[in-house]
Short mmCIF file of C-alpha atoms in Angstrom, two decimals:
data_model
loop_
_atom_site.label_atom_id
_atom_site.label_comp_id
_atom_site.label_asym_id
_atom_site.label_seq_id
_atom_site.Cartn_x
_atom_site.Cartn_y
_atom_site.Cartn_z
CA UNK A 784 12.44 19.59 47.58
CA UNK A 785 15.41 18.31 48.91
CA UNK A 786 16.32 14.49 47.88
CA UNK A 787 15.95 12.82 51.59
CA UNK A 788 19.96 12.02 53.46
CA UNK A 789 19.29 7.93 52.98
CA UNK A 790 19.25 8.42 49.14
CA UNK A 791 22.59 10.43 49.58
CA UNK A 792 24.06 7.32 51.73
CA UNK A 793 22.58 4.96 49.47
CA UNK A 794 24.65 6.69 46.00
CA UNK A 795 27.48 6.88 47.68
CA UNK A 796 27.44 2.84 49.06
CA UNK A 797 26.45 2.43 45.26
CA UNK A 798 29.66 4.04 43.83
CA UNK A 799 31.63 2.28 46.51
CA UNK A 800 30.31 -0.83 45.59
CA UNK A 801 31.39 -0.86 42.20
CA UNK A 802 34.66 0.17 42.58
CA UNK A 803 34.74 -3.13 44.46
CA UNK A 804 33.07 -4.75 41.70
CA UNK A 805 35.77 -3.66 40.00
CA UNK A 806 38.61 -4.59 41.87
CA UNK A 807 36.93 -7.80 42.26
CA UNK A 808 36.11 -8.25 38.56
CA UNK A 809 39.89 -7.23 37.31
CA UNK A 810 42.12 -9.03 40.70
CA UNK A 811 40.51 -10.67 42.74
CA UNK A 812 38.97 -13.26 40.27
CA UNK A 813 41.18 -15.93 38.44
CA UNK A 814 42.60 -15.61 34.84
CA UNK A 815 39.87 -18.32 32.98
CA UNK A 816 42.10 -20.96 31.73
CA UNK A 817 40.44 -21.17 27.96
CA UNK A 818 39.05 -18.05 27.74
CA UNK A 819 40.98 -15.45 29.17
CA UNK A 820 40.90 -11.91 30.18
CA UNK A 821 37.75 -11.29 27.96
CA UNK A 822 35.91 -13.98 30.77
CA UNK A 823 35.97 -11.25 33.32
CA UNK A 824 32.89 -9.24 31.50
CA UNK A 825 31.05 -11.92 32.42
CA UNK A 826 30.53 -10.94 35.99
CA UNK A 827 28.94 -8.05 34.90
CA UNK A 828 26.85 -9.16 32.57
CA UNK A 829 25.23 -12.08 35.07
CA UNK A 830 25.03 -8.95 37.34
CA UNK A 831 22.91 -6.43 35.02
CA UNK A 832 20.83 -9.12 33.41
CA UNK A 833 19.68 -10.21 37.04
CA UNK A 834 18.81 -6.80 37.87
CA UNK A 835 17.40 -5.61 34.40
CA UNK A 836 14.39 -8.62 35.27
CA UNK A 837 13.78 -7.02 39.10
CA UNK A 838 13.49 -3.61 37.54
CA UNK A 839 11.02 -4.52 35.07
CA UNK A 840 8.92 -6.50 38.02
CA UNK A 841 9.27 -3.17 39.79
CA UNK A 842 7.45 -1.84 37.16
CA UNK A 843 4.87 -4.52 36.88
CA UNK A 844 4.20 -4.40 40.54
CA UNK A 845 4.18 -0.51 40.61
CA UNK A 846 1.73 -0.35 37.80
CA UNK A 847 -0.65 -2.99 39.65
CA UNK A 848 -0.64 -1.01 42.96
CA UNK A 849 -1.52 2.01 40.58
CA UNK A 850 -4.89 0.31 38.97
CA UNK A 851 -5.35 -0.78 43.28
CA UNK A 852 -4.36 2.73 44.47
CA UNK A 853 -4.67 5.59 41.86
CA UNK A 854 -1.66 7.02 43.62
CA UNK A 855 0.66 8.73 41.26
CA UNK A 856 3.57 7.77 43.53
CA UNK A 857 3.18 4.20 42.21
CA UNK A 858 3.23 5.12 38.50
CA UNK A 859 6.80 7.14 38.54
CA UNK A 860 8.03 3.90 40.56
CA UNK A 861 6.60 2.34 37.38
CA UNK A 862 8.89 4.27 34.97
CA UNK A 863 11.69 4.78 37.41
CA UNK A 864 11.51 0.35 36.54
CA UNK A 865 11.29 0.52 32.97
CA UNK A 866 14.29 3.21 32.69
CA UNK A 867 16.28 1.43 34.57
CA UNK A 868 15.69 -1.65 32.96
CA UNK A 869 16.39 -0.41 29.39
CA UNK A 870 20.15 0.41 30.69
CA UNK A 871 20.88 -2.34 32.15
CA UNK A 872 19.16 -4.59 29.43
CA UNK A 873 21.08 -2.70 27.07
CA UNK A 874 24.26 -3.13 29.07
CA UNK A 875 23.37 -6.74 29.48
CA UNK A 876 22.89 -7.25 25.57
CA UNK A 877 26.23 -4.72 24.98
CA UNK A 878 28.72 -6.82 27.54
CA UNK A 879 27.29 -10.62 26.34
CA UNK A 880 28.12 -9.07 22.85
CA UNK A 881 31.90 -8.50 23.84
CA UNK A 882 31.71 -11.99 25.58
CA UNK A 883 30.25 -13.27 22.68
CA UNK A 884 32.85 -11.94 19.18
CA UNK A 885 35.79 -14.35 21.07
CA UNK A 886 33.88 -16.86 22.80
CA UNK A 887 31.25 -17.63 20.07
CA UNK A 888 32.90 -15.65 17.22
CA UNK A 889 30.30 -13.42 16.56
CA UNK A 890 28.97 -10.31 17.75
CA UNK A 891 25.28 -11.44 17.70
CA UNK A 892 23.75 -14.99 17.23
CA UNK A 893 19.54 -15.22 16.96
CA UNK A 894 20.07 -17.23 20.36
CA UNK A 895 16.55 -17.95 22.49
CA UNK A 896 18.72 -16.14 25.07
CA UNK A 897 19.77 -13.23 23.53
CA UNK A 898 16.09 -13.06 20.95
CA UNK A 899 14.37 -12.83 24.63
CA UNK A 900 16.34 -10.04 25.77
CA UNK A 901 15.86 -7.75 22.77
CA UNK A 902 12.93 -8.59 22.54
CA UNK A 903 11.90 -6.88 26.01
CA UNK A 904 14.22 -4.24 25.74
CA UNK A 905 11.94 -3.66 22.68
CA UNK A 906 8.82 -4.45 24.53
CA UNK A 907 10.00 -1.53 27.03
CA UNK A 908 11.04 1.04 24.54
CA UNK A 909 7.32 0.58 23.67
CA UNK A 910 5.98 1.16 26.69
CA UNK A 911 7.84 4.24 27.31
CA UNK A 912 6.71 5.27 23.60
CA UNK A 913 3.39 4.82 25.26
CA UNK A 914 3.95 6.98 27.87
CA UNK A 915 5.36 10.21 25.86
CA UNK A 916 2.51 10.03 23.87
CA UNK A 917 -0.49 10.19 26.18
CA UNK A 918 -0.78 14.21 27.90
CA UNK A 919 -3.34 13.33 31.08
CA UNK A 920 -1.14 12.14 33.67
CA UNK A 921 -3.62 9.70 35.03
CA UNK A 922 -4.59 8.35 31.93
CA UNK A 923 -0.93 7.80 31.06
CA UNK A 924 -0.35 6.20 34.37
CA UNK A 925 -3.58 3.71 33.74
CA UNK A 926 -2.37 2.73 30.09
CA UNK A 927 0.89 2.30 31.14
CA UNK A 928 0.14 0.24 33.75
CA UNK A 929 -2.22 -1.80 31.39
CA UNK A 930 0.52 -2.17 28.95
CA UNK A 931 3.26 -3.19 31.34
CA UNK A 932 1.34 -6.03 32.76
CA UNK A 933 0.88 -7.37 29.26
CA UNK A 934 4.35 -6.40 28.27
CA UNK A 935 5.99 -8.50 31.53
CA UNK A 936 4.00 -11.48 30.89
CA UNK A 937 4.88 -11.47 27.51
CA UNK A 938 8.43 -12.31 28.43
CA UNK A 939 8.42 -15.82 29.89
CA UNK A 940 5.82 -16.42 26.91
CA UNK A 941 8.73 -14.96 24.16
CA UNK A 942 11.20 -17.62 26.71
CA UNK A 943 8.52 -20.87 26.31
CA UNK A 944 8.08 -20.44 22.60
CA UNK A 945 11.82 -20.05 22.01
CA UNK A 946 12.63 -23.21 23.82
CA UNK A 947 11.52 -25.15 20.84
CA UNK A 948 15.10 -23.96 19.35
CA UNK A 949 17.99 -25.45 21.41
CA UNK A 950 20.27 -22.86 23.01
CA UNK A 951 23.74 -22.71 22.81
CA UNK A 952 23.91 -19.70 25.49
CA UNK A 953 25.50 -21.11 28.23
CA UNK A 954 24.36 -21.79 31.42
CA UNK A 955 26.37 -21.54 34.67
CA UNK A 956 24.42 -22.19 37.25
CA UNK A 957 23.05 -25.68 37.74
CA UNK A 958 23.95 -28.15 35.69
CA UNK A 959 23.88 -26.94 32.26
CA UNK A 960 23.26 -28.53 28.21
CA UNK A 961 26.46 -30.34 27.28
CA UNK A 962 26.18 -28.64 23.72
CA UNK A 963 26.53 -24.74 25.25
CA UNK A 964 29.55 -23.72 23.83
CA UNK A 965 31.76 -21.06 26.07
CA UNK A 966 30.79 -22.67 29.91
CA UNK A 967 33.16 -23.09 32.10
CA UNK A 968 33.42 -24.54 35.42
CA UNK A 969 33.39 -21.75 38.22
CA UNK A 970 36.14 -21.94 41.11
CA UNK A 971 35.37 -20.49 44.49
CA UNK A 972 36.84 -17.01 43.67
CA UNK A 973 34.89 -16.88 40.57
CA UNK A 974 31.57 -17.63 42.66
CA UNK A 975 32.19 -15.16 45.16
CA UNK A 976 33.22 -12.58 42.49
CA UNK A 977 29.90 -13.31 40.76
CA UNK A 978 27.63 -13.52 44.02
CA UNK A 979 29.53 -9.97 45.17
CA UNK A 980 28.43 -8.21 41.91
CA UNK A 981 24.91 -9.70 41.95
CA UNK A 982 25.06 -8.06 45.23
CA UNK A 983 26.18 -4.51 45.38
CA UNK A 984 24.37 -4.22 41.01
CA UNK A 985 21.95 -4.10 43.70
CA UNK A 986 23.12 -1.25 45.27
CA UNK A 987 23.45 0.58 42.02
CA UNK A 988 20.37 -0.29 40.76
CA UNK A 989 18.41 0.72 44.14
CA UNK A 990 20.44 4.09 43.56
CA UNK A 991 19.16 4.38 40.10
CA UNK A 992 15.85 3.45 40.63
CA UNK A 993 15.38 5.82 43.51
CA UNK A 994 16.65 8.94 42.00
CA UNK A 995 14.71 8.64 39.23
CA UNK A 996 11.65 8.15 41.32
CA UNK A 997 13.22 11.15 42.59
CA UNK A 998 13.42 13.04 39.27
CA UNK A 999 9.70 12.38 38.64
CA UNK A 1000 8.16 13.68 41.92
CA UNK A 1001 10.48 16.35 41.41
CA UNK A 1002 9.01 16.87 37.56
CA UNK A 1003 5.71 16.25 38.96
CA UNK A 1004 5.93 19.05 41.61
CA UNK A 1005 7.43 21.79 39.37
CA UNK A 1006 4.32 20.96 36.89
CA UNK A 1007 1.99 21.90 39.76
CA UNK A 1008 3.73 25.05 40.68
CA UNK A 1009 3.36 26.20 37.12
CA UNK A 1010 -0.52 25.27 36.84
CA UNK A 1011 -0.78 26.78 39.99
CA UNK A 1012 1.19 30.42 38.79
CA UNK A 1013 -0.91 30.08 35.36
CA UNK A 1014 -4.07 30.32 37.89
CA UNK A 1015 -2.83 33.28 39.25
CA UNK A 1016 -2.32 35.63 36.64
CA UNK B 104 -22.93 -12.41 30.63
CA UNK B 105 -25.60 -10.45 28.33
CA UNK B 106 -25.46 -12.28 25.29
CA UNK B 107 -28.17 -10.27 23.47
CA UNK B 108 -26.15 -6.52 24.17
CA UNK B 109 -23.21 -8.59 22.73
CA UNK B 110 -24.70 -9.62 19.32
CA UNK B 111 -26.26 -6.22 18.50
CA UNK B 112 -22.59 -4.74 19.24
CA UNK B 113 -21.18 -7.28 16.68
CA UNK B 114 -24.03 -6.47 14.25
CA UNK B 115 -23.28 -2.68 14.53
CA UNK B 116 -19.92 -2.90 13.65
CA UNK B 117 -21.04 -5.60 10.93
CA UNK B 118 -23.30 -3.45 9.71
CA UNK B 119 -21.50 -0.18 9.46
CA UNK B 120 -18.11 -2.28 8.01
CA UNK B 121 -21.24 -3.38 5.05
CA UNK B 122 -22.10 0.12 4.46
CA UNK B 123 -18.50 1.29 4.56
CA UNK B 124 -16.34 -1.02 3.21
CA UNK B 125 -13.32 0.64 4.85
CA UNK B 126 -11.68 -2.26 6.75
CA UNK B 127 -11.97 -5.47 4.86
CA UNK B 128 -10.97 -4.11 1.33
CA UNK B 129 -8.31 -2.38 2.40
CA UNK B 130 -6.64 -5.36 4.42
CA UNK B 131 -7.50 -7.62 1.13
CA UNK B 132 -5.56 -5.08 -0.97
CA UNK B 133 -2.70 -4.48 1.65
CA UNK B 134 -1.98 -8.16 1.95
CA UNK B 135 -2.35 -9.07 -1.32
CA UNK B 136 0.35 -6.02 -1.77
CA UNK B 137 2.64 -7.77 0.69
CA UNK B 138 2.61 -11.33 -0.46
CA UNK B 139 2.98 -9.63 -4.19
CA UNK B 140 6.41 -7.66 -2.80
CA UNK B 141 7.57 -10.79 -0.74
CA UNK B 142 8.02 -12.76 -4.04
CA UNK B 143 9.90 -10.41 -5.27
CA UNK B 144 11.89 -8.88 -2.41
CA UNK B 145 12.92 -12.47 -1.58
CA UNK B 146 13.59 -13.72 -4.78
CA UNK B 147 11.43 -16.65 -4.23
CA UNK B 148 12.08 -19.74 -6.24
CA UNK B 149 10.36 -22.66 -5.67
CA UNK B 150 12.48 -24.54 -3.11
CA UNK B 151 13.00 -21.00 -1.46
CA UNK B 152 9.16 -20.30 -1.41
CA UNK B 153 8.18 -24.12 0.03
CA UNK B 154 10.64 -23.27 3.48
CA UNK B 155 9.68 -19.51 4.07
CA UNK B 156 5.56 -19.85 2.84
CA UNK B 157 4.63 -20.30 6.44
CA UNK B 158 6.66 -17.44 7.41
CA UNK B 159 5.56 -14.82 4.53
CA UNK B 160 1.62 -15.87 5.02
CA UNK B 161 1.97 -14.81 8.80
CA UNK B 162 4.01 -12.02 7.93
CA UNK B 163 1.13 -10.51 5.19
CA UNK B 164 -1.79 -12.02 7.44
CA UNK B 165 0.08 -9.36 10.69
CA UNK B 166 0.64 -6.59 8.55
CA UNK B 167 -2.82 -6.53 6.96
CA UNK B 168 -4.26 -7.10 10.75
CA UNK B 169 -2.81 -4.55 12.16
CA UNK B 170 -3.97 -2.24 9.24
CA UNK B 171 -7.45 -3.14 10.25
CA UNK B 172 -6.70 -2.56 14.33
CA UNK B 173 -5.95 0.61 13.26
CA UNK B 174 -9.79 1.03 12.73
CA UNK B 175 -11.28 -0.86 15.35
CA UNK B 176 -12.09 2.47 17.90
CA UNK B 177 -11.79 5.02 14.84
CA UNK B 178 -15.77 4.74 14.24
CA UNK B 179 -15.89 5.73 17.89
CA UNK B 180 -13.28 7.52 18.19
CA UNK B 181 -14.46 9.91 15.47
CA UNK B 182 -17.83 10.29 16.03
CA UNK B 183 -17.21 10.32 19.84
CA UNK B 184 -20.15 7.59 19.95
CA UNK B 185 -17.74 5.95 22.57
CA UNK B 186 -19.25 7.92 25.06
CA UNK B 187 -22.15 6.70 24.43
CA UNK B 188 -21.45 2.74 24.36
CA UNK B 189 -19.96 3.38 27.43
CA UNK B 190 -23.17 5.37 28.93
CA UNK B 191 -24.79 1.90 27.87
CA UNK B 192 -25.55 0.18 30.65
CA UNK B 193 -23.29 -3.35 30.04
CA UNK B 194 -20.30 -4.49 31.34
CA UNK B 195 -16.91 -3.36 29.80
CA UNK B 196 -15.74 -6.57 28.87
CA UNK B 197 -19.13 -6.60 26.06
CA UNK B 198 -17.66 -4.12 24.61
CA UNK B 199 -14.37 -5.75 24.41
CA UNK B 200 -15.79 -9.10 23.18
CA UNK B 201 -17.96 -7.24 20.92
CA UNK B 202 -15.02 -5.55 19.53
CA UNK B 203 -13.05 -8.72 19.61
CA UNK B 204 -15.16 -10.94 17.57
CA UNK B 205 -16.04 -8.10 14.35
CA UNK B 206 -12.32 -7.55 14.56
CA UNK B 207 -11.78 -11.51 13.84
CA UNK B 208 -14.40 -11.89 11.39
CA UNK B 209 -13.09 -8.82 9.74
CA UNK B 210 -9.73 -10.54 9.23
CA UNK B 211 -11.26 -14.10 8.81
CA UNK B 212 -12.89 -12.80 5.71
CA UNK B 213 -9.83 -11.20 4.25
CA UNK B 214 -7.74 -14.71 5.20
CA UNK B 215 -10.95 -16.57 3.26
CA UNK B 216 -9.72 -14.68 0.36
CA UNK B 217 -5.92 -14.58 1.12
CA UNK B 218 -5.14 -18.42 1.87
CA UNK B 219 -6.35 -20.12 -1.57
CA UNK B 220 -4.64 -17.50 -3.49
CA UNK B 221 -1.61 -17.75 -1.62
CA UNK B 222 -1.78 -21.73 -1.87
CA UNK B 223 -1.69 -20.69 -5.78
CA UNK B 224 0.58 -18.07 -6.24
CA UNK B 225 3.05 -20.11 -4.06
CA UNK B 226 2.37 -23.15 -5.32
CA UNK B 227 1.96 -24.34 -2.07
CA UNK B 228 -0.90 -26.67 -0.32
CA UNK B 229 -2.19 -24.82 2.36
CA UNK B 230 -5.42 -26.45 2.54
CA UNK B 231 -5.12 -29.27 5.61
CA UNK B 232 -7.38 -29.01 8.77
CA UNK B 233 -4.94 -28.94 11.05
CA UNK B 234 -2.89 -26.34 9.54
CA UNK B 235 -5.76 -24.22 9.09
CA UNK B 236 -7.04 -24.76 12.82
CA UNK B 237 -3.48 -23.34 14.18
CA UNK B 238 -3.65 -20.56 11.11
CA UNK B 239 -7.26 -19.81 13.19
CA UNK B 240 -6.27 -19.94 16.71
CA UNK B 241 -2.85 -18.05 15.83
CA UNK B 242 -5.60 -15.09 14.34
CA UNK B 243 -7.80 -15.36 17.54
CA UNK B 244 -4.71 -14.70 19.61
CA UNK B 245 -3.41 -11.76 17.52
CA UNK B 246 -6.74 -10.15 17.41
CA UNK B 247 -7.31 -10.16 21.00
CA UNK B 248 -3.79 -8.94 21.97
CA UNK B 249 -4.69 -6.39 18.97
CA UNK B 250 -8.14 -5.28 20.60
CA UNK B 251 -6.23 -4.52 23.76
CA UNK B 252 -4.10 -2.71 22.33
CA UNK B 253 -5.84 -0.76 20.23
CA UNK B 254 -8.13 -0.05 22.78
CA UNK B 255 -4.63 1.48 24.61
CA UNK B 256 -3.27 3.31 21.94
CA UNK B 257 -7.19 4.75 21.35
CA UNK B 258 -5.86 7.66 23.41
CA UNK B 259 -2.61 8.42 22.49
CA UNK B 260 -1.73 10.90 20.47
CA UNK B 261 0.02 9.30 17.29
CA UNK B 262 -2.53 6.25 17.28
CA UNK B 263 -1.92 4.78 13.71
CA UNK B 264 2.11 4.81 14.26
CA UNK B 265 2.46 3.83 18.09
CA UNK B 266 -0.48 0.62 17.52
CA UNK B 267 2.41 -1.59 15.45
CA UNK B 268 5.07 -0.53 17.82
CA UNK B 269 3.10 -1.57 20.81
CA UNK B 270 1.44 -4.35 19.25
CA UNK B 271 4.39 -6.20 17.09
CA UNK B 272 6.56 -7.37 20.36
CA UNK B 273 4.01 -8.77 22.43
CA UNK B 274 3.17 -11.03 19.48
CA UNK B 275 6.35 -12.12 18.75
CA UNK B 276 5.94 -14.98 20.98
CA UNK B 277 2.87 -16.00 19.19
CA UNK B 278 4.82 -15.81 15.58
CA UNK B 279 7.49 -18.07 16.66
CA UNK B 280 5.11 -20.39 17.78
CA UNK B 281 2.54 -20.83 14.96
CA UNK B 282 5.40 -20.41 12.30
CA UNK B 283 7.09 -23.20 13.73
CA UNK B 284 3.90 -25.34 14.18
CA UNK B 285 2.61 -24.35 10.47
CA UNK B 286 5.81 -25.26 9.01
CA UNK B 287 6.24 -28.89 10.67
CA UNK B 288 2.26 -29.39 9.61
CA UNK B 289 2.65 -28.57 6.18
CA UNK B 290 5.93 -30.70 5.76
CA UNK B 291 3.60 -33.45 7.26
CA UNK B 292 5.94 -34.18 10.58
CA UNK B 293 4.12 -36.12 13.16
CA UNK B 294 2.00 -34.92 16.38
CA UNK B 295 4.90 -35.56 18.70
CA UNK B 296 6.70 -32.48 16.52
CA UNK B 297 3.71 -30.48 15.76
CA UNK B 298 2.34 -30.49 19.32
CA UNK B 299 4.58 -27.88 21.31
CA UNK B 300 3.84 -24.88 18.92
CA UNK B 301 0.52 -26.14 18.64
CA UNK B 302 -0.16 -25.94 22.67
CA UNK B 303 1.73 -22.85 23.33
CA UNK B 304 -0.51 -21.02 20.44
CA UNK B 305 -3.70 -21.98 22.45
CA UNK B 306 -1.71 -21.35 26.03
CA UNK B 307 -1.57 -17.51 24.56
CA UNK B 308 -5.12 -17.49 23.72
CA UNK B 309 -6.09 -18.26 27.15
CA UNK B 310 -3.79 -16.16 28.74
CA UNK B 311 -4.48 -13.02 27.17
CA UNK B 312 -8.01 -13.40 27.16
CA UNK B 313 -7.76 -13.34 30.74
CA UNK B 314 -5.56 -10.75 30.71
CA UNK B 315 -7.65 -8.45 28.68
CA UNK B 316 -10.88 -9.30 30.37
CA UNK B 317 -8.91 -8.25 33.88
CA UNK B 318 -7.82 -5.06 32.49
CA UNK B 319 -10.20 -3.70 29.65
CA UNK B 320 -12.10 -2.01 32.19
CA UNK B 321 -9.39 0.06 33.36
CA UNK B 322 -8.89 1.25 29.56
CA UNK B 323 -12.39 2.47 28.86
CA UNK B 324 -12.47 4.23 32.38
CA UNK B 325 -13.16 8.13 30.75
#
């Protein structure tokens, strides 16, 4: 089975788009005054930790129109989510790290922000744990589903019971605590920079997602040919 | 919902946990085990032990649960008398509740035992209502979210290992919040303090009862 020509389109407007990323990330946007170069990572990391939260709603979503549909097609659009996510939560976590040795000096504080992340890159790894370890494919697609509803609502519950702590993560959009150390005020460049790499993270995340659905309907297929040659002989 | 199918569920497993004495003795032991090595591997002095108590009870009291999920299905599983609750005719969720409430009992019992002799080996009053009220409702929550899931890893294929791995980061939530709430009870801080662990601890009971009485169903389906 041949991967279908908008998929092709789409990985190659995905590469594209992060070599503008890039550009945008290393010339186009200012020098920050206190910070420096090290300020630039933060466009990225803004970018993936936008996209690593659709990803996992892809899977939440996917995983309810499984239990609705019993489709299969909706279960590897479940794990084509939760693989993606990992990545990019683990880029996420990885580039706020960098950010973080300068700006905060340390590698890793036990920040609400940075606690909620790992802790659903954690909750994910699970459910992918989940899946390797069931053999019926529609049982594993019905536990997994199961498990990643209770694994997405479990993150805005891990964000409520952190907020007893005060954060020190800061926060750039809207008007943010006083006491975050490392904000900064963003100047039109830097806003467009950070809009055009929520933007075309899209791109590469659509890419992603899709040719891993691919993958698995691929995977899926080739496991039916060999059933169907074991019936034969 | 059919009150009467529910109660001879609970007895069954009551029953059969009488006769075997699998779950509750070991989960006594375990924890009892765990609050032993915690002195230790901490180095626990007594201004030490009076900030982290909160933190080491939960810590034994999830352990020792999750020990005891472990068995919840395993009577069923083994015997394959599953098949038969489920030829039973009443609703799914019975079974869950059913399966809910012998689970809590189950670890009620072993925290009956655990709690005084924690308040003495860590010279530590645990004994006021409202901490033991949030030390309750913090149990109810785990054991639900521990039903669930036990219920989910039922059909996997490394059970015991995958339960704690599924189980541990869903809960996390709840650990932050009924640490946190224990700790400003027990150092006698008023309402105003005590109040936002306190709600979010029964705002995860609610929630995940709902969400395992949506999806149970789907669990039990073969």
């Amino acid at each position: 089975m041949k991967a279908p020509k908008s998929l092709t389109y789409l990985t190659y407007a995905a590469i594209i788009g992060f070599l503008v990323t890039l550009y945008m990330m290393f010339f186009y946007a200012p020098r920050e005054v206190l910070m420096g170069e090290v300020q630039r990572i933060f466009y990225q990391h803004v970018a993936f930790g936008w996209w690593f939260s659709v990803a996992f709603a892809v899977t939440l979503l996917a995983g309810i129109m499984y239990l609705i549909t019993r489709d299969l097609k909706w279960d590897r659009w479940a794990v084509a989510g939760a693989e993606v996510g990992i990545i990019f939560t683990l880029l996420n976590i990885a580039s706020g790290s960098i950010w973080g040795k300068p700006a905060w000096n340390t590698w890793w504080t036990w920040d609400p922000r940075l606690t909620t992340a790992t802790i659903t890159l954690l909750l994910y790894i699970a459910y992918l744990m989940l899946r390797q370890s069931i053999e019926s494919p529609t049982t594993r697609a019905r536990f997994a589903a199961v498990y990643g509803i209770v694994s997405f609502i479990s993150v805005p519950l891990t964000i409520f019971a952190i907020r007893i702590w005060r954060t020190i993560h800061p926060v750039v959009i809207g008007s943010g605590d006083p006491t975050a150390e490392g904000s900064f005020n963003m100047t039109q460049p830097m806003l467009i920079t950070m809009l055009a790499h929520m933007a075309l993270f899209g791109l590469i995340f659509a890419a992603l997602l899709w040719h891993r659905y691919q993958l698995e309907t691929e995977a899926a297929e080739v496991a039916d040919l060999k059933t169907q040659l074991l019936l034969q002989s | 919902m059919n009150l009467r199918a529910l109660f001879a569920l609970v007895r069954k497993d009551l029953l059969h946990e009488y006769r075997s004495r699998e779950i509750v003795i070991a989960m006594l032991v375990f924890a009892f085990l765990v609050m032993v090595i915690f002195n230790f591997a901490l180095e626990l002095n007594k201004t030490i032990r009076e900030t982290v108590a909160v933190g080491v009870l939960w810590v034994t009291f999830v352990f020792a649960a999750t020990l005891g999920l472990n068995r919840v299905f395993a009577a069923e599983s083994d015997q394959t008398s599953l098949d038969g609750l489920l030829l039973a005719p009443i609703d799914r969720t019975i079974i869950f509740a059913a399966k809910f409430i012998s689970t809590l009992i189950f670890v009620v019992l072993v925290q009956l035992i655990i709690v005084p002799l924690f308040s003495m080996f860590y010279s530590i009053n645990l004994f006021d209502p409202l901490f033991l009220l949030t030390l309750f409702l913090g149990t109810v929550g785990y054991v639900i979210v521990g039903t669930l899931i036990a219920a989910l890893a039922l059909k996997s294929r490394s059970r015991e290992i995958l339960l704690p791995i599924l189980l541990l980061p869903v809960s996390i939530p709840l650990m932050l919040a009924v640490v946190k709430a224990g700790k400003n009870i027990l150092e006698g801080a008023e309402w105003a303090l005590v109040r936002p662990g306190f709600s979010f601890v029964v705002a995860f009971d609610v929630i995940f009862i709902a969400v395992a009485i949506m999806t149970f169903d789907y669990l039990l389906e073969d």
